[in-house]
mmCIF file of C-alpha atoms in Angstrom:
data_model
loop_
_atom_site.group_PDB
_atom_site.id
_atom_site.type_symbol
_atom_site.label_atom_id
_atom_site.label_comp_id
_atom_site.label_asym_id
_atom_site.label_seq_id
_atom_site.Cartn_x
_atom_site.Cartn_y
_atom_site.Cartn_z
ATOM 1 C CA MET A 1 0.054 0.020 -0.022
ATOM 2 C CA ASN A 2 1.340 3.458 -0.943
ATOM 3 C CA TYR A 3 -0.050 6.933 -0.201
ATOM 4 C CA PHE A 4 0.355 10.142 -2.146
ATOM 5 C CA PHE A 5 0.187 13.813 -1.227
ATOM 6 C CA LEU A 6 -0.085 17.422 -2.625
ATOM 7 C CA LEU A 7 2.602 19.916 -1.752
ATOM 8 C CA ASN A 8 1.131 22.980 -0.073
ATOM 9 C CA SER A 9 1.511 26.101 -2.191
ATOM 10 C CA ILE A 10 3.988 28.760 -0.950
ATOM 11 C CA ASP A 11 2.199 31.761 -2.491
ATOM 12 C CA LYS A 12 -0.407 32.639 -5.124
ATOM 13 C CA ASN A 13 2.054 32.428 -7.967
ATOM 14 C CA LEU A 14 2.510 28.675 -7.360
ATOM 15 C CA ASN A 15 0.161 25.717 -7.463
ATOM 16 C CA SER A 16 0.614 22.053 -6.662
ATOM 17 C CA LYS A 17 -0.666 19.185 -8.861
ATOM 18 C CA ILE A 18 -0.594 15.376 -8.674
ATOM 19 C CA ASP A 19 -0.911 12.746 -11.356
ATOM 20 C CA ILE A 20 -2.055 9.345 -10.149
ATOM 21 C CA PHE A 21 -1.658 6.275 -12.254
ATOM 22 C CA ASN A 22 -3.692 3.080 -11.967
ATOM 23 C CA GLN A 23 -0.959 0.945 -13.416
ATOM 24 C CA ALA A 24 2.342 -0.529 -12.234
ATOM 25 C CA PRO A 25 5.506 1.124 -13.408
ATOM 26 C CA MET A 26 6.586 -2.007 -15.318
ATOM 27 C CA LYS A 27 3.853 -4.436 -16.415
ATOM 28 C CA SER A 28 6.320 -7.275 -16.984
ATOM 29 C CA PHE A 29 7.255 -7.412 -13.324
ATOM 30 C CA TYR A 30 3.714 -6.962 -11.943
ATOM 31 C CA LYS A 31 1.787 -10.216 -11.321
ATOM 32 C CA ASN A 32 -1.562 -8.971 -9.966
ATOM 33 C CA SER A 33 -4.489 -7.817 -12.116
ATOM 34 C CA ILE A 34 -5.158 -4.092 -12.537
ATOM 35 C CA LYS A 35 -8.638 -3.268 -11.167
ATOM 36 C CA LYS A 36 -10.988 -0.276 -10.886
ATOM 37 C CA LYS A 37 -10.047 1.630 -7.744
ATOM 38 C CA TYR A 38 -11.484 4.572 -5.788
ATOM 39 C CA ILE A 39 -9.380 7.572 -5.086
ATOM 40 C CA LYS A 40 -9.989 8.706 -1.461
ATOM 41 C CA ILE A 41 -8.676 12.105 -0.187
ATOM 42 C CA PHE A 42 -8.102 12.272 3.593
ATOM 43 C CA PHE A 43 -6.823 14.766 6.174
ATOM 44 C CA VAL A 44 -7.066 15.312 9.910
ATOM 45 C CA LYS A 45 -9.883 17.460 11.223
ATOM 46 C CA ASN A 46 -10.862 17.703 14.855
ATOM 47 C CA ASN A 47 -8.681 14.734 15.747
ATOM 48 C CA LYS A 48 -10.523 12.508 13.287
ATOM 49 C CA TRP A 49 -9.789 11.399 9.725
ATOM 50 C CA GLU A 50 -11.920 13.305 7.277
ATOM 51 C CA ILE A 51 -12.248 10.793 4.343
ATOM 52 C CA ILE A 52 -13.722 11.758 1.018
ATOM 53 C CA GLU A 53 -14.369 9.224 -1.770
ATOM 54 C CA TYR A 54 -13.416 11.691 -4.402
ATOM 55 C CA ASP A 55 -13.190 9.849 -7.674
ATOM 56 C CA SER A 56 -12.857 6.483 -9.361
ATOM 57 C CA ILE A 57 -10.011 5.355 -11.612
ATOM 58 C CA PHE A 58 -10.134 2.582 -14.206
ATOM 59 C CA PRO A 59 -7.287 0.228 -15.132
ATOM 60 C CA TYR A 60 -4.448 2.001 -16.892
ATOM 61 C CA GLU A 61 -6.102 5.369 -16.408
ATOM 62 C CA ILE A 62 -4.315 8.585 -15.279
ATOM 63 C CA LYS A 63 -6.104 11.177 -13.120
ATOM 64 C CA SER A 64 -4.764 14.668 -12.200
ATOM 65 C CA TYR A 65 -5.764 16.868 -9.192
ATOM 66 C CA LYS A 66 -4.803 20.380 -8.333
ATOM 67 C CA LEU A 67 -4.389 21.799 -4.844
ATOM 68 C CA ASN A 68 -6.239 25.075 -5.514
ATOM 69 C CA GLU A 69 -9.356 23.107 -6.595
ATOM 70 C CA LEU A 70 -9.298 21.047 -3.420
ATOM 71 C CA ASN A 71 -8.705 24.173 -1.285
ATOM 72 C CA GLU A 72 -11.861 25.750 -2.774
ATOM 73 C CA LYS A 73 -13.892 22.635 -1.762
ATOM 74 C CA TYR A 74 -12.447 21.675 1.566
ATOM 75 C CA GLY A 75 -10.383 24.583 2.751
ATOM 76 C CA LYS A 76 -6.641 24.734 3.245
ATOM 77 C CA GLN A 77 -5.606 21.268 4.404
ATOM 78 C CA SER A 78 -2.659 18.836 4.157
ATOM 79 C CA PHE A 79 -4.242 16.519 1.613
ATOM 80 C CA PHE A 80 -3.278 12.781 1.323
ATOM 81 C CA LEU A 81 -4.557 10.453 -1.343
ATOM 82 C CA GLY A 82 -4.620 6.738 -2.138
ATOM 83 C CA LEU A 83 -6.132 4.036 -4.360
ATOM 84 C CA PHE A 84 -8.573 1.953 -2.410
ATOM 85 C CA ASP A 85 -11.414 -0.581 -2.805
ATOM 86 C CA ARG A 86 -14.763 0.997 -1.978
ATOM 87 C CA ASN A 87 -15.033 -0.412 1.586
ATOM 88 C CA GLN A 88 -11.306 -0.475 2.345
ATOM 89 C CA ASP A 89 -10.089 1.405 5.462
ATOM 90 C CA ILE A 90 -7.401 4.004 4.608
ATOM 91 C CA PHE A 91 -4.829 2.268 6.840
ATOM 92 C CA GLN A 92 -5.692 -1.258 5.779
ATOM 93 C CA ASP A 93 -2.691 -2.615 3.993
ATOM 94 C CA SER A 94 -2.949 -4.051 0.515
ATOM 95 C CA ILE A 95 -0.669 -5.867 -1.910
ATOM 96 C CA TYR A 96 -2.314 -4.090 -4.795
ATOM 97 C CA MET A 97 0.570 -1.488 -5.210
ATOM 98 C CA ASN A 98 3.408 -3.819 -4.253
ATOM 99 C CA SER A 99 5.665 -3.556 -7.348
ATOM 100 C CA GLU A 100 9.266 -3.177 -8.429
ATOM 101 C CA PRO A 101 10.059 -0.377 -9.285
ATOM 102 C CA THR A 102 7.873 1.211 -6.587
ATOM 103 C CA TRP A 103 4.346 2.280 -7.613
ATOM 104 C CA ARG A 104 4.490 6.094 -7.462
ATOM 105 C CA SER A 105 2.656 9.208 -8.494
ATOM 106 C CA ASN A 106 3.943 12.368 -10.189
ATOM 107 C CA ILE A 107 3.976 15.267 -7.754
ATOM 108 C CA SER A 108 4.597 18.742 -9.126
ATOM 109 C CA ILE A 109 4.658 22.445 -8.404
ATOM 110 C CA GLN A 110 3.740 24.896 -11.205
ATOM 111 C CA SER A 111 3.966 28.534 -12.045
ATOM 112 C CA LYS A 112 2.542 30.216 -15.099
ATOM 113 C CA HIS A 113 6.040 29.952 -16.668
ATOM 114 C CA SER A 114 7.367 26.547 -15.593
ATOM 115 C CA SER A 115 6.821 23.291 -13.655
ATOM 116 C CA ALA A 116 8.979 20.951 -11.632
ATOM 117 C CA SER A 117 8.044 17.436 -10.502
ATOM 118 C CA TYR A 118 9.310 14.276 -8.890
ATOM 119 C CA GLN A 119 8.068 10.693 -8.623
ATOM 120 C CA GLY A 120 7.060 10.030 -4.988
ATOM 121 C CA GLU A 121 5.063 8.043 -2.531
ATOM 122 C CA ILE A 122 4.608 7.300 1.211
ATOM 123 C CA PRO A 123 4.999 3.602 1.915
ATOM 124 C CA TYR A 124 2.477 2.010 4.270
ATOM 125 C CA SER A 125 5.249 0.842 6.631
ATOM 126 C CA ILE A 126 6.313 4.299 7.752
ATOM 127 C CA THR A 127 2.762 5.273 8.638
ATOM 128 C CA GLN A 128 2.732 2.566 11.364
ATOM 129 C CA LYS A 129 5.660 3.774 13.508
ATOM 130 C CA ASN A 130 7.603 6.784 14.583
ATOM 131 C CA ILE A 131 10.734 7.281 12.362
ATOM 132 C CA SER A 132 13.726 9.440 12.720
ATOM 133 C CA LEU A 133 15.049 11.821 10.162
ATOM 134 C CA VAL A 134 18.522 12.701 8.782
ATOM 135 C CA SER A 135 18.474 14.503 5.456
ATOM 136 C CA CYS A 136 20.535 16.990 3.450
ATOM 137 C CA ASN A 137 20.420 18.612 0.063
ATOM 138 C CA PRO A 138 23.887 19.290 -1.274
ATOM 139 C CA MET A 139 22.491 20.305 -4.680
ATOM 140 C CA THR A 140 20.905 23.536 -3.412
ATOM 141 C CA GLN A 141 22.755 26.579 -4.501
ATOM 142 C CA PHE A 142 22.550 29.940 -2.688
ATOM 143 C CA SER A 143 21.708 33.037 -4.816
ATOM 144 C CA ASN A 144 20.055 36.363 -4.253
ATOM 145 C CA ASN A 145 17.370 35.665 -6.778
ATOM 146 C CA VAL A 146 16.614 32.086 -5.652
ATOM 147 C CA ARG A 147 14.424 31.040 -2.762
ATOM 148 C CA SER A 148 14.817 27.612 -1.138
ATOM 149 C CA PHE A 149 12.123 25.731 0.769
ATOM 150 C CA PHE A 150 12.159 22.554 2.831
ATOM 151 C CA TYR A 151 9.113 20.287 2.847
ATOM 152 C CA LEU A 152 8.676 17.462 5.346
ATOM 153 C CA VAL A 153 5.620 15.278 4.575
ATOM 154 C CA ASN A 154 4.494 13.298 7.637
ATOM 155 C CA LEU A 155 1.786 10.739 7.588
ATOM 156 C CA PHE A 156 0.959 8.658 10.682
ATOM 157 C CA ASN A 157 -1.985 6.284 11.251
ATOM 158 C CA GLU A 158 -3.318 8.099 14.299
ATOM 159 C CA PRO A 159 -5.476 11.151 13.469
ATOM 160 C CA ILE A 160 -3.504 13.619 15.591
ATOM 161 C CA LYS A 161 -1.347 16.618 14.873
ATOM 162 C CA SER A 162 1.500 16.146 17.310
ATOM 163 C CA GLU A 163 4.165 18.822 17.447
ATOM 164 C CA PHE A 164 7.873 17.839 16.995
ATOM 165 C CA THR A 165 11.113 19.723 16.234
ATOM 166 C CA VAL A 166 13.396 19.339 13.236
ATOM 167 C CA SER A 167 16.837 20.791 13.891
ATOM 168 C CA ILE A 168 19.015 22.307 11.136
ATOM 169 C CA ILE A 169 22.735 21.871 11.599
ATOM 170 C CA ASN A 170 25.754 22.547 9.430
ATOM 171 C CA ASN A 171 28.624 20.109 8.524
ATOM 172 C CA LYS A 172 30.315 21.094 11.838
ATOM 173 C CA LYS A 173 27.262 19.932 13.743
ATOM 174 C CA GLU A 174 26.496 23.480 14.827
ATOM 175 C CA ASN A 175 22.759 24.163 15.363
ATOM 176 C CA ILE A 176 21.527 26.766 12.833
ATOM 177 C CA ALA A 177 17.739 26.692 13.545
ATOM 178 C CA ASN A 178 14.846 24.660 14.967
ATOM 179 C CA LEU A 179 11.683 24.073 12.810
ATOM 180 C CA LYS A 180 8.281 23.408 14.489
ATOM 181 C CA CYS A 181 6.678 20.522 12.569
ATOM 182 C CA TYR A 182 3.471 18.451 13.065
ATOM 183 C CA THR A 183 2.489 14.877 12.255
ATOM 184 C CA ASN A 184 -0.071 14.266 9.489
ATOM 185 C CA THR A 185 0.949 17.578 7.882
ATOM 186 C CA VAL A 186 2.760 18.772 4.808
ATOM 187 C CA ASN A 187 5.161 21.008 6.718
ATOM 188 C CA TYR A 188 7.144 23.593 4.725
ATOM 189 C CA PHE A 189 9.710 26.322 5.563
ATOM 190 C CA ASP A 190 11.677 29.030 3.863
ATOM 191 C CA ILE A 191 15.295 28.062 4.436
ATOM 192 C CA SER A 192 16.911 30.566 1.992
ATOM 193 C CA LYS A 193 18.720 32.608 4.715
ATOM 194 C CA TYR A 194 20.329 29.576 6.254
ATOM 195 C CA TYR A 195 22.491 28.965 3.133
ATOM 196 C CA GLU A 196 24.144 32.398 3.289
ATOM 197 C CA ASN A 197 26.977 31.085 5.571
ATOM 198 C CA ASN A 198 26.560 27.335 5.064
ATOM 199 C CA GLU A 199 27.320 25.158 2.043
ATOM 200 C CA VAL A 200 25.332 22.160 3.316
ATOM 201 C CA LEU A 201 22.383 21.899 5.715
ATOM 202 C CA ILE A 202 21.453 18.711 7.567
ATOM 203 C CA PHE A 203 17.958 18.264 8.863
ATOM 204 C CA LYS A 204 17.424 15.910 11.747
ATOM 205 C CA SER A 205 14.837 14.735 14.197
ATOM 206 C CA THR A 206 14.807 11.840 16.625
ATOM 207 C CA ARG A 207 11.034 11.982 17.394
ATOM 208 C CA HIS A 208 9.466 11.955 13.945
ATOM 209 C CA GLY A 209 10.432 11.917 10.348
ATOM 210 C CA GLY A 210 8.756 11.875 6.917
ATOM 211 C CA ILE A 211 9.427 12.478 3.247
ATOM 212 C CA PRO A 212 11.974 15.345 2.926
ATOM 213 C CA ILE A 213 11.679 17.470 -0.302
ATOM 214 C CA TYR A 214 13.630 20.559 -1.355
ATOM 215 C CA PHE A 215 12.014 23.114 -3.554
ATOM 216 C CA ASN A 216 14.010 25.915 -5.195
ATOM 217 C CA PHE A 217 12.686 28.602 -7.512
ATOM 218 C CA SER A 218 13.822 31.893 -9.047
ATOM 219 C CA THR A 219 12.091 35.049 -7.789
ATOM 220 C CA ASP A 220 10.645 35.564 -11.281
ATOM 221 C CA TYR A 221 9.118 32.090 -11.161
ATOM 222 C CA HIS A 222 10.699 31.041 -14.408
ATOM 223 C CA SER A 223 12.943 28.371 -12.958
ATOM 224 C CA LEU A 224 11.738 25.667 -10.524
ATOM 225 C CA SER A 225 13.301 22.520 -9.066
ATOM 226 C CA LEU A 226 12.189 19.720 -6.716
ATOM 227 C CA GLU A 227 14.652 17.414 -5.169
ATOM 228 C CA HIS A 228 14.305 14.451 -2.769
ATOM 229 C CA THR A 229 16.997 12.736 -0.700
ATOM 230 C CA HIS A 230 16.511 9.083 -0.224
ATOM 231 C CA PRO A 231 16.750 7.393 3.223
ATOM 232 C CA PRO A 232 20.423 6.463 4.062
ATOM 233 C CA ILE A 233 19.677 2.848 3.489
ATOM 234 C CA GLU A 234 19.078 3.425 -0.196
ATOM 235 C CA TYR A 235 22.711 4.431 -0.823
ATOM 236 C CA VAL A 236 24.004 1.065 0.222
ATOM 237 C CA TYR A 237 24.180 -1.976 -2.056
ATOM 238 C CA GLY A 238 24.674 -5.275 -0.343
ATOM 239 C CA GLY A 239 26.056 -5.832 3.137
ATOM 240 C CA ASP A 240 24.210 -4.896 6.367
ATOM 241 C CA ARG A 241 22.298 -1.915 5.053
ATOM 242 C CA PHE A 242 20.327 -1.300 8.291
ATOM 243 C CA LYS A 243 23.476 -1.324 10.293
ATOM 244 C CA ILE A 244 25.087 1.354 8.081
ATOM 245 C CA GLN A 245 21.954 3.432 8.220
ATOM 246 C CA LYS A 246 21.923 3.208 12.007
ATOM 247 C CA GLU A 247 25.570 4.301 12.242
ATOM 248 C CA LYS A 248 25.008 7.205 9.852
ATOM 249 C CA LYS A 249 22.082 8.576 11.830
ATOM 250 C CA GLU A 250 23.937 8.058 15.191
ATOM 251 C CA PHE A 251 26.811 10.152 13.808
ATOM 252 C CA TRP A 252 24.533 13.087 13.104
ATOM 253 C CA PHE A 253 22.402 12.637 16.271
ATOM 254 C CA LYS A 254 25.503 12.942 18.501
ATOM 255 C CA SER A 255 26.086 16.522 19.509
#
C-alpha cells in the first residue's frame, strides 16, 4: 500500500498538482491484475480522519488533481490520497501496489512559466511507526534571486497533529535553527537565509520523520526545481544496510 500527497503552495504564484496512475511502473514485473479503484482524499480534522471518496479510476487510467481546486472545496488542508477498494479502510494494508520499481505518483509544483516534479510516494510501513530523520540537500545553490524551501511530509495512522522539532545543523554539527513541525501535515519552511553562511544543511529529528523534499525557485518564477533525498539505506548496495543506516544517523544525532 502506498499513499500520495499534494505539496502545499507557498504563494499565489505557485500551485501544486498530482498525477495518479492506476498501473504498475513495469507491467512485465507486476503479477496482480489491474482493477478499478477509488481515489480517497483524507486529512485530519478535529482529531478525526476526514475521508472523502473523491473519484474512481479505471485500469491504466491517469487522473490529475490540483491543490487550489481542493482548497476551494475543503479549505486549506494537508491532503493525502490513495487508491482503495470501496469499503477499504485507509490504513488497511494491501498488496495491490506492491511492485518493483515502486508504484508512485507524479507530484509537481507549477507557475505560469514553468513546472517541476518528482516521482514520490509514502510507503504504508512508515505510517505505522515513529521514524527518525537525517536528510541533506547538497545540490541546493545559494543566490540572491533564488528562494529555497524545505518540505517534510509526515503521515501517521493516528489522526492527531503532534508537534515535534526538526533541527538544522551545518557540517560542523552546529545548530542553525529549529523548525516546528506536526504529524499528518505537509510542513514547509523558507530556508533561504540559512544557506548564506553554510554550504550544506542537515535536517534531523529523533522523534518523527517523513518524506523530505527541497524546492528551489527563481524570484521571477521562471525556474523551478524539486529534489528528494533518499533514506540513508538506499545508498548502500549489499552488506548490512540497516547497520550502516543506524551508524550514519547516530553520527549526526551525537552533539
